[in-house]
Amino acid sequence: MAHYEQPSEKSYAIAVCLSGIFGVMGIQHFYLGRYLEGFLDLGMFLLTAYFFFTGQVMYAVGVAVLDAIHTVIVTFMLLTGTFRDGSGRLVCYPGQKLNRGELL
């Protein structure tokens, strides 16, 4: 019996938009059911704000850069159809081929 990759039920367009607009806050991870990663992103965002408002600008910049790099990687993976939701299913772009050439 052949095993076929199951696509995510989450919307590709919504996931990409959330990642592009609110990515540093981790909102896309909550939408996709990746709660631990969402809390880590949200924590980095809040830590950046804390460091900034307490005058520790270098720490704020450092954490913000790490968060931004992570967001760019996740957004790129979403755009290329290689990112998985919390259930381990691919968040597929329209027309993406899965195992054995199946079209979505």
mmCIF file of N, CA, C and O in Angstrom:
data_model
loop_
_atom_site.group_PDB
_atom_site.id
_atom_site.type_symbol
_atom_site.label_atom_id
_atom_site.label_comp_id
_atom_site.label_asym_id
_atom_site.label_seq_id
_atom_site.Cartn_x
_atom_site.Cartn_y
_atom_site.Cartn_z
ATOM 1 N N MET A 1 0.847 -1.188 0.000
ATOM 2 C CA MET A 1 0.000 0.000 0.000
ATOM 3 C C MET A 1 0.890 1.247 0.000
ATOM 4 O O MET A 1 1.767 1.394 0.832
ATOM 5 N N ALA A 2 0.659 2.124 -0.921
ATOM 6 C CA ALA A 2 1.473 3.332 -1.067
ATOM 7 C C ALA A 2 1.083 4.360 -0.011
ATOM 8 O O ALA A 2 -0.078 4.510 0.343
ATOM 9 N N HIS A 3 2.084 5.050 0.483
ATOM 10 C CA HIS A 3 1.853 6.126 1.448
ATOM 11 C C HIS A 3 1.897 7.458 0.709
ATOM 12 O O HIS A 3 2.878 7.770 0.043
ATOM 13 N N TYR A 4 0.846 8.226 0.820
ATOM 14 C CA TYR A 4 0.778 9.537 0.179
ATOM 15 C C TYR A 4 0.848 10.620 1.235
ATOM 16 O O TYR A 4 0.223 10.529 2.286
ATOM 17 N N GLU A 5 1.602 11.642 0.927
ATOM 18 C CA GLU A 5 1.719 12.803 1.803
ATOM 19 C C GLU A 5 0.361 13.474 1.908
ATOM 20 O O GLU A 5 -0.327 13.660 0.918
ATOM 21 N N GLN A 6 -0.025 13.839 3.117
ATOM 22 C CA GLN A 6 -1.290 14.522 3.329
ATOM 23 C C GLN A 6 -1.038 16.026 3.439
ATOM 24 O O GLN A 6 -0.209 16.456 4.237
ATOM 25 N N PRO A 7 -1.740 16.822 2.645
ATOM 26 C CA PRO A 7 -1.559 18.276 2.743
ATOM 27 C C PRO A 7 -2.254 18.834 3.987
ATOM 28 O O PRO A 7 -3.211 18.255 4.493
ATOM 29 N N SER A 8 -1.763 19.940 4.462
ATOM 30 C CA SER A 8 -2.365 20.608 5.610
ATOM 31 C C SER A 8 -3.738 21.157 5.231
ATOM 32 O O SER A 8 -3.977 21.538 4.089
ATOM 33 N N GLU A 9 -4.614 21.206 6.206
ATOM 34 C CA GLU A 9 -5.930 21.807 5.993
ATOM 35 C C GLU A 9 -5.878 23.324 6.156
ATOM 36 O O GLU A 9 -6.837 24.020 5.863
ATOM 37 N N LYS A 10 -4.742 23.827 6.623
ATOM 38 C CA LYS A 10 -4.583 25.269 6.827
ATOM 39 C C LYS A 10 -4.345 25.963 5.491
ATOM 40 O O LYS A 10 -3.746 25.414 4.581
ATOM 41 N N SER A 11 -4.825 27.188 5.394
ATOM 42 C CA SER A 11 -4.697 27.964 4.174
ATOM 43 C C SER A 11 -3.261 28.445 3.964
ATOM 44 O O SER A 11 -2.664 29.073 4.845
ATOM 45 N N TYR A 12 -2.734 28.147 2.787
ATOM 46 C CA TYR A 12 -1.394 28.596 2.405
ATOM 47 C C TYR A 12 -1.327 30.125 2.409
ATOM 48 O O TYR A 12 -0.397 30.713 2.975
ATOM 49 N N ALA A 13 -2.311 30.764 1.801
ATOM 50 C CA ALA A 13 -2.312 32.220 1.682
ATOM 51 C C ALA A 13 -2.345 32.898 3.051
ATOM 52 O O ALA A 13 -1.613 33.867 3.289
ATOM 53 N N ILE A 14 -3.172 32.398 3.942
ATOM 54 C CA ILE A 14 -3.260 32.983 5.283
ATOM 55 C C ILE A 14 -1.943 32.794 6.029
ATOM 56 O O ILE A 14 -1.436 33.719 6.668
ATOM 57 N N ALA A 15 -1.368 31.596 5.938
ATOM 58 C CA ALA A 15 -0.110 31.319 6.632
ATOM 59 C C ALA A 15 1.006 32.233 6.128
ATOM 60 O O ALA A 15 1.773 32.792 6.924
ATOM 61 N N VAL A 16 1.105 32.412 4.812
ATOM 62 C CA VAL A 16 2.150 33.272 4.245
ATOM 63 C C VAL A 16 1.923 34.726 4.652
ATOM 64 O O VAL A 16 2.870 35.429 5.028
ATOM 65 N N CYS A 17 0.693 35.190 4.591
ATOM 66 C CA CYS A 17 0.394 36.581 4.984
ATOM 67 C C CYS A 17 0.705 36.826 6.454
ATOM 68 O O CYS A 17 1.309 37.845 6.805
ATOM 69 N N LEU A 18 0.306 35.894 7.315
ATOM 70 C CA LEU A 18 0.591 36.047 8.742
ATOM 71 C C LEU A 18 2.097 36.066 8.993
ATOM 72 O O LEU A 18 2.588 36.850 9.807
ATOM 73 N N SER A 19 2.816 35.209 8.296
ATOM 74 C CA SER A 19 4.266 35.161 8.475
ATOM 75 C C SER A 19 4.923 36.440 7.965
ATOM 76 O O SER A 19 5.851 36.955 8.596
ATOM 77 N N GLY A 20 4.449 36.958 6.855
ATOM 78 C CA GLY A 20 5.027 38.166 6.289
ATOM 79 C C GLY A 20 4.728 39.412 7.091
ATOM 80 O O GLY A 20 5.553 40.316 7.182
ATOM 81 N N ILE A 21 3.540 39.469 7.695
ATOM 82 C CA ILE A 21 3.126 40.681 8.417
ATOM 83 C C ILE A 21 3.439 40.612 9.906
ATOM 84 O O ILE A 21 3.965 41.551 10.488
ATOM 85 N N PHE A 22 3.097 39.478 10.526
ATOM 86 C CA PHE A 22 3.251 39.338 11.981
ATOM 87 C C PHE A 22 4.279 38.276 12.363
ATOM 88 O O PHE A 22 4.243 37.744 13.469
ATOM 89 N N GLY A 23 5.183 37.955 11.451
ATOM 90 C CA GLY A 23 6.122 36.852 11.654
ATOM 91 C C GLY A 23 6.972 36.957 12.905
ATOM 92 O O GLY A 23 7.190 35.966 13.589
ATOM 93 N N VAL A 24 7.468 38.155 13.223
ATOM 94 C CA VAL A 24 8.328 38.288 14.396
ATOM 95 C C VAL A 24 7.574 38.055 15.699
ATOM 96 O O VAL A 24 8.182 37.783 16.727
ATOM 97 N N MET A 25 6.249 38.112 15.659
ATOM 98 C CA MET A 25 5.444 37.829 16.846
ATOM 99 C C MET A 25 5.031 36.356 16.911
ATOM 100 O O MET A 25 4.496 35.917 17.913
ATOM 101 N N GLY A 26 5.252 35.608 15.835
ATOM 102 C CA GLY A 26 4.949 34.185 15.835
ATOM 103 C C GLY A 26 3.497 33.832 15.584
ATOM 104 O O GLY A 26 3.088 32.687 15.803
ATOM 105 N N ILE A 27 2.705 34.767 15.096
ATOM 106 C CA ILE A 27 1.273 34.526 14.893
ATOM 107 C C ILE A 27 1.030 33.360 13.929
ATOM 108 O O ILE A 27 0.109 32.574 14.116
ATOM 109 N N GLN A 28 1.871 33.231 12.886
ATOM 110 C CA GLN A 28 1.687 32.147 11.922
ATOM 111 C C GLN A 28 1.824 30.779 12.588
ATOM 112 O O GLN A 28 1.159 29.828 12.198
ATOM 113 N N HIS A 29 2.661 30.674 13.595
ATOM 114 C CA HIS A 29 2.845 29.393 14.283
ATOM 115 C C HIS A 29 1.593 29.006 15.065
ATOM 116 O O HIS A 29 1.208 27.837 15.104
ATOM 117 N N PHE A 30 0.964 29.985 15.695
ATOM 118 C CA PHE A 30 -0.286 29.696 16.409
ATOM 119 C C PHE A 30 -1.362 29.256 15.420
ATOM 120 O O PHE A 30 -2.104 28.316 15.679
ATOM 121 N N TYR A 31 -1.443 29.922 14.276
ATOM 122 C CA TYR A 31 -2.424 29.549 13.249
ATOM 123 C C TYR A 31 -2.188 28.126 12.755
ATOM 124 O O TYR A 31 -3.134 27.373 12.534
ATOM 125 N N LEU A 32 -0.916 27.748 12.602
ATOM 126 C CA LEU A 32 -0.585 26.428 12.060
ATOM 127 C C LEU A 32 -0.521 25.336 13.127
ATOM 128 O O LEU A 32 -0.236 24.188 12.816
ATOM 129 N N GLY A 33 -0.787 25.674 14.374
ATOM 130 C CA GLY A 33 -0.799 24.674 15.438
ATOM 131 C C GLY A 33 0.577 24.327 15.967
ATOM 132 O O GLY A 33 0.761 23.306 16.609
ATOM 133 N N ARG A 34 1.557 25.171 15.743
ATOM 134 C CA ARG A 34 2.919 24.962 16.245
ATOM 135 C C ARG A 34 3.111 25.887 17.447
ATOM 136 O O ARG A 34 3.835 26.879 17.395
ATOM 137 N N TYR A 35 2.461 25.531 18.549
ATOM 138 C CA TYR A 35 2.348 26.426 19.695
ATOM 139 C C TYR A 35 3.674 26.709 20.393
ATOM 140 O O TYR A 35 3.923 27.849 20.786
ATOM 141 N N LEU A 36 4.529 25.719 20.540
ATOM 142 C CA LEU A 36 5.811 25.946 21.199
ATOM 143 C C LEU A 36 6.641 26.967 20.426
ATOM 144 O O LEU A 36 7.185 27.913 21.004
ATOM 145 N N GLU A 37 6.710 26.789 19.125
ATOM 146 C CA GLU A 37 7.454 27.734 18.288
ATOM 147 C C GLU A 37 6.800 29.121 18.328
ATOM 148 O O GLU A 37 7.491 30.140 18.324
ATOM 149 N N GLY A 38 5.469 29.161 18.410
ATOM 150 C CA GLY A 38 4.766 30.434 18.519
ATOM 151 C C GLY A 38 5.106 31.162 19.805
ATOM 152 O O GLY A 38 5.362 32.375 19.802
ATOM 153 N N PHE A 39 5.140 30.424 20.918
ATOM 154 C CA PHE A 39 5.486 31.046 22.199
ATOM 155 C C PHE A 39 6.943 31.497 22.223
ATOM 156 O O PHE A 39 7.268 32.540 22.810
ATOM 157 N N LEU A 40 7.831 30.745 21.578
ATOM 158 C CA LEU A 40 9.236 31.158 21.498
ATOM 159 C C LEU A 40 9.373 32.460 20.699
ATOM 160 O O LEU A 40 10.094 33.373 21.113
ATOM 161 N N ASP A 41 8.689 32.546 19.563
ATOM 162 C CA ASP A 41 8.732 33.776 18.763
ATOM 163 C C ASP A 41 8.121 34.955 19.524
ATOM 164 O O ASP A 41 8.670 36.057 19.520
ATOM 165 N N LEU A 42 6.990 34.720 20.153
ATOM 166 C CA LEU A 42 6.345 35.784 20.924
ATOM 167 C C LEU A 42 7.247 36.224 22.072
ATOM 168 O O LEU A 42 7.368 37.419 22.361
ATOM 169 N N GLY A 43 7.913 35.266 22.711
ATOM 170 C CA GLY A 43 8.843 35.585 23.789
ATOM 171 C C GLY A 43 10.006 36.437 23.308
ATOM 172 O O GLY A 43 10.408 37.390 23.980
ATOM 173 N N MET A 44 10.557 36.098 22.147
ATOM 174 C CA MET A 44 11.656 36.909 21.601
ATOM 175 C C MET A 44 11.182 38.320 21.277
ATOM 176 O O MET A 44 11.907 39.298 21.495
ATOM 177 N N PHE A 45 9.965 38.433 20.752
ATOM 178 C CA PHE A 45 9.415 39.753 20.442
ATOM 179 C C PHE A 45 9.256 40.587 21.717
ATOM 180 O O PHE A 45 9.659 41.757 21.764
ATOM 181 N N LEU A 46 8.692 39.972 22.755
ATOM 182 C CA LEU A 46 8.504 40.687 24.018
ATOM 183 C C LEU A 46 9.835 41.011 24.686
ATOM 184 O O LEU A 46 9.989 42.077 25.297
ATOM 185 N N LEU A 47 10.802 40.101 24.571
ATOM 186 C CA LEU A 47 12.129 40.354 25.130
ATOM 187 C C LEU A 47 12.803 41.518 24.411
ATOM 188 O O LEU A 47 13.457 42.356 25.044
ATOM 189 N N THR A 48 12.631 41.593 23.111
ATOM 190 C CA THR A 48 13.164 42.726 22.350
ATOM 191 C C THR A 48 12.561 44.032 22.854
ATOM 192 O O THR A 48 13.278 45.013 23.078
ATOM 193 N N ALA A 49 11.235 44.046 23.035
ATOM 194 C CA ALA A 49 10.565 45.258 23.530
ATOM 195 C C ALA A 49 11.049 45.616 24.928
ATOM 196 O O ALA A 49 11.312 46.794 25.220
ATOM 197 N N TYR A 50 11.201 44.612 25.785
ATOM 198 C CA TYR A 50 11.669 44.860 27.153
ATOM 199 C C TYR A 50 13.061 45.480 27.138
ATOM 200 O O TYR A 50 13.313 46.492 27.809
ATOM 201 N N PHE A 51 13.978 44.872 26.381
ATOM 202 C CA PHE A 51 15.339 45.397 26.316
ATOM 203 C C PHE A 51 15.357 46.819 25.748
ATOM 204 O O PHE A 51 16.094 47.683 26.233
ATOM 205 N N PHE A 52 14.544 47.063 24.749
ATOM 206 C CA PHE A 52 14.506 48.393 24.144
ATOM 207 C C PHE A 52 14.022 49.446 25.140
ATOM 208 O O PHE A 52 14.619 50.509 25.274
ATOM 209 N N PHE A 53 12.916 49.140 25.830
ATOM 210 C CA PHE A 53 12.330 50.132 26.736
ATOM 211 C C PHE A 53 13.093 50.294 28.043
ATOM 212 O O PHE A 53 12.891 51.266 28.765
ATOM 213 N N THR A 54 13.989 49.361 28.353
ATOM 214 C CA THR A 54 14.814 49.522 29.550
ATOM 215 C C THR A 54 16.194 50.073 29.200
ATOM 216 O O THR A 54 17.084 50.098 30.050
ATOM 217 N N GLY A 55 16.377 50.494 27.949
ATOM 218 C CA GLY A 55 17.613 51.132 27.551
ATOM 219 C C GLY A 55 18.747 50.188 27.180
ATOM 220 O O GLY A 55 19.872 50.624 26.983
ATOM 221 N N GLN A 56 18.482 48.911 27.074
ATOM 222 C CA GLN A 56 19.508 47.929 26.713
ATOM 223 C C GLN A 56 19.409 47.649 25.206
ATOM 224 O O GLN A 56 19.053 46.566 24.775
ATOM 225 N N VAL A 57 19.741 48.664 24.436
ATOM 226 C CA VAL A 57 19.499 48.652 22.999
ATOM 227 C C VAL A 57 20.281 47.551 22.289
ATOM 228 O O VAL A 57 19.766 46.918 21.363
ATOM 229 N N MET A 58 21.505 47.296 22.691
ATOM 230 C CA MET A 58 22.304 46.264 22.021
ATOM 231 C C MET A 58 21.675 44.879 22.185
ATOM 232 O O MET A 58 21.654 44.082 21.243
ATOM 233 N N TYR A 59 21.171 44.586 23.371
ATOM 234 C CA TYR A 59 20.479 43.309 23.577
ATOM 235 C C TYR A 59 19.200 43.253 22.740
ATOM 236 O O TYR A 59 18.861 42.228 22.166
ATOM 237 N N ALA A 60 18.490 44.380 22.685
ATOM 238 C CA ALA A 60 17.258 44.444 21.890
ATOM 239 C C ALA A 60 17.563 44.171 20.419
ATOM 240 O O ALA A 60 16.854 43.393 19.768
ATOM 241 N N VAL A 61 18.615 44.760 19.908
ATOM 242 C CA VAL A 61 18.992 44.556 18.514
ATOM 243 C C VAL A 61 19.383 43.106 18.273
ATOM 244 O O VAL A 61 18.992 42.495 17.279
ATOM 245 N N GLY A 62 20.140 42.526 19.190
ATOM 246 C CA GLY A 62 20.563 41.135 19.046
ATOM 247 C C GLY A 62 19.400 40.170 18.985
ATOM 248 O O GLY A 62 19.330 39.307 18.100
ATOM 249 N N VAL A 63 18.458 40.305 19.911
ATOM 250 C CA VAL A 63 17.294 39.419 19.926
ATOM 251 C C VAL A 63 16.414 39.670 18.711
ATOM 252 O O VAL A 63 15.898 38.732 18.093
ATOM 253 N N ALA A 64 16.264 40.941 18.327
ATOM 254 C CA ALA A 64 15.448 41.273 17.153
ATOM 255 C C ALA A 64 16.037 40.676 15.880
ATOM 256 O O ALA A 64 15.295 40.179 15.021
ATOM 257 N N VAL A 65 17.352 40.686 15.749
ATOM 258 C CA VAL A 65 17.997 40.108 14.569
ATOM 259 C C VAL A 65 17.769 38.602 14.522
ATOM 260 O O VAL A 65 17.438 38.042 13.465
ATOM 261 N N LEU A 66 17.912 37.915 15.654
ATOM 262 C CA LEU A 66 17.641 36.471 15.693
ATOM 263 C C LEU A 66 16.201 36.167 15.314
ATOM 264 O O LEU A 66 15.929 35.236 14.539
ATOM 265 N N ASP A 67 15.283 36.945 15.851
ATOM 266 C CA ASP A 67 13.860 36.750 15.552
ATOM 267 C C ASP A 67 13.588 37.010 14.070
ATOM 268 O O ASP A 67 12.839 36.266 13.426
ATOM 269 N N ALA A 68 14.197 38.037 13.517
ATOM 270 C CA ALA A 68 13.987 38.362 12.100
ATOM 271 C C ALA A 68 14.548 37.269 11.193
ATOM 272 O O ALA A 68 13.918 36.894 10.194
ATOM 273 N N ILE A 69 15.724 36.746 11.529
ATOM 274 C CA ILE A 69 16.309 35.662 10.734
ATOM 275 C C ILE A 69 15.393 34.449 10.744
ATOM 276 O O ILE A 69 15.132 33.832 9.700
ATOM 277 N N HIS A 70 14.884 34.103 11.916
ATOM 278 C CA HIS A 70 13.963 32.965 12.024
ATOM 279 C C HIS A 70 12.710 33.206 11.188
ATOM 280 O O HIS A 70 12.225 32.306 10.494
ATOM 281 N N THR A 71 12.185 34.412 11.227
ATOM 282 C CA THR A 71 10.981 34.740 10.461
ATOM 283 C C THR A 71 11.233 34.631 8.960
ATOM 284 O O THR A 71 10.391 34.105 8.221
ATOM 285 N N VAL A 72 12.369 35.095 8.499
ATOM 286 C CA VAL A 72 12.698 35.004 7.073
ATOM 287 C C VAL A 72 12.798 33.543 6.648
ATOM 288 O O VAL A 72 12.289 33.152 5.585
ATOM 289 N N ILE A 73 13.412 32.708 7.464
ATOM 290 C CA ILE A 73 13.541 31.278 7.141
ATOM 291 C C ILE A 73 12.173 30.617 7.065
ATOM 292 O O ILE A 73 11.872 29.885 6.122
ATOM 293 N N VAL A 74 11.317 30.884 8.053
ATOM 294 C CA VAL A 74 9.976 30.290 8.068
ATOM 295 C C VAL A 74 9.160 30.768 6.869
ATOM 296 O O VAL A 74 8.490 29.978 6.205
ATOM 297 N N THR A 75 9.224 32.052 6.571
ATOM 298 C CA THR A 75 8.482 32.589 5.428
ATOM 299 C C THR A 75 8.967 31.970 4.129
ATOM 300 O O THR A 75 8.157 31.596 3.267
ATOM 301 N N PHE A 76 10.277 31.815 3.969
ATOM 302 C CA PHE A 76 10.831 31.173 2.781
ATOM 303 C C PHE A 76 10.342 29.724 2.671
ATOM 304 O O PHE A 76 9.962 29.271 1.585
ATOM 305 N N MET A 77 10.352 29.004 3.786
ATOM 306 C CA MET A 77 9.875 27.613 3.770
ATOM 307 C C MET A 77 8.394 27.540 3.412
ATOM 308 O O MET A 77 7.965 26.632 2.694
ATOM 309 N N LEU A 78 7.604 28.479 3.910
ATOM 310 C CA LEU A 78 6.189 28.528 3.549
ATOM 311 C C LEU A 78 6.026 28.791 2.054
ATOM 312 O O LEU A 78 5.240 28.130 1.376
ATOM 313 N N LEU A 79 6.765 29.759 1.540
ATOM 314 C CA LEU A 79 6.651 30.109 0.124
ATOM 315 C C LEU A 79 7.045 28.957 -0.796
ATOM 316 O O LEU A 79 6.499 28.818 -1.886
ATOM 317 N N THR A 80 7.988 28.136 -0.362
ATOM 318 C CA THR A 80 8.452 27.023 -1.193
ATOM 319 C C THR A 80 7.716 25.716 -0.916
ATOM 320 O O THR A 80 8.035 24.691 -1.512
ATOM 321 N N GLY A 81 6.743 25.745 -0.009
ATOM 322 C CA GLY A 81 5.943 24.546 0.260
ATOM 323 C C GLY A 81 6.674 23.468 1.030
ATOM 324 O O GLY A 81 6.366 22.286 0.879
ATOM 325 N N THR A 82 7.633 23.845 1.878
ATOM 326 C CA THR A 82 8.378 22.860 2.654
ATOM 327 C C THR A 82 8.140 22.968 4.153
ATOM 328 O O THR A 82 8.797 22.289 4.932
ATOM 329 N N PHE A 83 7.208 23.820 4.579
ATOM 330 C CA PHE A 83 6.925 24.010 6.000
ATOM 331 C C PHE A 83 5.748 23.133 6.408
ATOM 332 O O PHE A 83 4.796 22.966 5.654
ATOM 333 N N ARG A 84 5.815 22.569 7.596
ATOM 334 C CA ARG A 84 4.762 21.666 8.082
ATOM 335 C C ARG A 84 3.970 22.315 9.215
ATOM 336 O O ARG A 84 4.519 23.093 9.991
ATOM 337 N N ASP A 85 2.702 21.964 9.291
ATOM 338 C CA ASP A 85 1.865 22.476 10.371
ATOM 339 C C ASP A 85 2.103 21.649 11.640
ATOM 340 O O ASP A 85 2.955 20.766 11.664
ATOM 341 N N GLY A 86 1.336 21.920 12.672
ATOM 342 C CA GLY A 86 1.496 21.223 13.940
ATOM 343 C C GLY A 86 1.190 19.742 13.880
ATOM 344 O O GLY A 86 1.607 18.975 14.747
ATOM 345 N N SER A 87 0.482 19.291 12.848
ATOM 346 C CA SER A 87 0.166 17.875 12.670
ATOM 347 C C SER A 87 1.180 17.168 11.784
ATOM 348 O O SER A 87 1.011 15.981 11.474
ATOM 349 N N GLY A 88 2.192 17.886 11.329
ATOM 350 C CA GLY A 88 3.212 17.296 10.482
ATOM 351 C C GLY A 88 2.855 17.261 9.005
ATOM 352 O O GLY A 88 3.523 16.614 8.210
ATOM 353 N N ARG A 89 1.805 17.959 8.619
ATOM 354 C CA ARG A 89 1.379 18.000 7.219
ATOM 355 C C ARG A 89 1.950 19.224 6.525
ATOM 356 O O ARG A 89 2.043 20.297 7.116
ATOM 357 N N LEU A 90 2.304 19.063 5.260
ATOM 358 C CA LEU A 90 2.862 20.175 4.493
ATOM 359 C C LEU A 90 1.820 21.259 4.247
ATOM 360 O O LEU A 90 0.678 20.964 3.893
ATOM 361 N N VAL A 91 2.230 22.500 4.435
ATOM 362 C CA VAL A 91 1.400 23.640 4.056
ATOM 363 C C VAL A 91 1.734 23.893 2.590
ATOM 364 O O VAL A 91 2.767 24.461 2.262
ATOM 365 N N CYS A 92 0.875 23.428 1.704
ATOM 366 C CA CYS A 92 1.162 23.401 0.268
ATOM 367 C C CYS A 92 0.679 24.651 -0.451
ATOM 368 O O CYS A 92 -0.395 25.166 -0.164
ATOM 369 N N TYR A 93 1.489 25.096 -1.394
ATOM 370 C CA TYR A 93 1.057 26.185 -2.259
ATOM 371 C C TYR A 93 0.122 25.606 -3.323
ATOM 372 O O TYR A 93 0.149 24.403 -3.594
ATOM 373 N N PRO A 94 -0.731 26.424 -3.924
ATOM 374 C CA PRO A 94 -1.683 25.913 -4.923
ATOM 375 C C PRO A 94 -0.971 25.209 -6.072
ATOM 376 O O PRO A 94 -0.039 25.742 -6.664
ATOM 377 N N GLY A 95 -1.396 23.978 -6.356
ATOM 378 C CA GLY A 95 -0.819 23.198 -7.443
ATOM 379 C C GLY A 95 0.427 22.421 -7.074
ATOM 380 O O GLY A 95 1.015 21.769 -7.925
ATOM 381 N N GLN A 96 0.835 22.476 -5.810
ATOM 382 C CA GLN A 96 2.047 21.771 -5.387
ATOM 383 C C GLN A 96 1.862 20.267 -5.531
ATOM 384 O O GLN A 96 0.855 19.714 -5.134
ATOM 385 N N LYS A 97 2.862 19.613 -6.111
ATOM 386 C CA LYS A 97 2.825 18.163 -6.274
ATOM 387 C C LYS A 97 3.367 17.482 -5.023
ATOM 388 O O LYS A 97 4.372 17.904 -4.474
ATOM 389 N N LEU A 98 2.701 16.424 -4.601
ATOM 390 C CA LEU A 98 3.145 15.627 -3.465
ATOM 391 C C LEU A 98 3.688 14.299 -3.975
ATOM 392 O O LEU A 98 3.945 14.148 -5.168
ATOM 393 N N ASN A 99 3.839 13.332 -3.096
ATOM 394 C CA ASN A 99 4.352 12.001 -3.493
ATOM 395 C C ASN A 99 3.618 11.456 -4.701
ATOM 396 O O ASN A 99 2.409 11.589 -4.829
ATOM 397 N N ARG A 100 4.370 10.842 -5.588
ATOM 398 C CA ARG A 100 3.850 10.191 -6.773
ATOM 399 C C ARG A 100 3.135 11.145 -7.710
ATOM 400 O O ARG A 100 2.217 10.762 -8.429
ATOM 401 N N GLY A 101 3.473 12.419 -7.650
ATOM 402 C CA GLY A 101 2.953 13.383 -8.603
ATOM 403 C C GLY A 101 1.510 13.770 -8.420
ATOM 404 O O GLY A 101 0.901 14.322 -9.324
ATOM 405 N N GLU A 102 0.919 13.493 -7.250
ATOM 406 C CA GLU A 102 -0.468 13.903 -7.030
ATOM 407 C C GLU A 102 -0.570 15.419 -6.973
ATOM 408 O O GLU A 102 0.251 16.073 -6.331
ATOM 409 N N LEU A 103 -1.545 15.971 -7.603
ATOM 410 C CA LEU A 103 -1.810 17.406 -7.510
ATOM 411 C C LEU A 103 -2.818 17.657 -6.414
ATOM 412 O O LEU A 103 -3.719 16.875 -6.183
ATOM 413 N N LEU A 104 -2.662 18.778 -5.751
ATOM 414 C CA LEU A 104 -3.646 19.163 -4.740
ATOM 415 C C LEU A 104 -4.848 19.800 -5.406
ATOM 416 O O LEU A 104 -4.772 20.475 -6.361
#
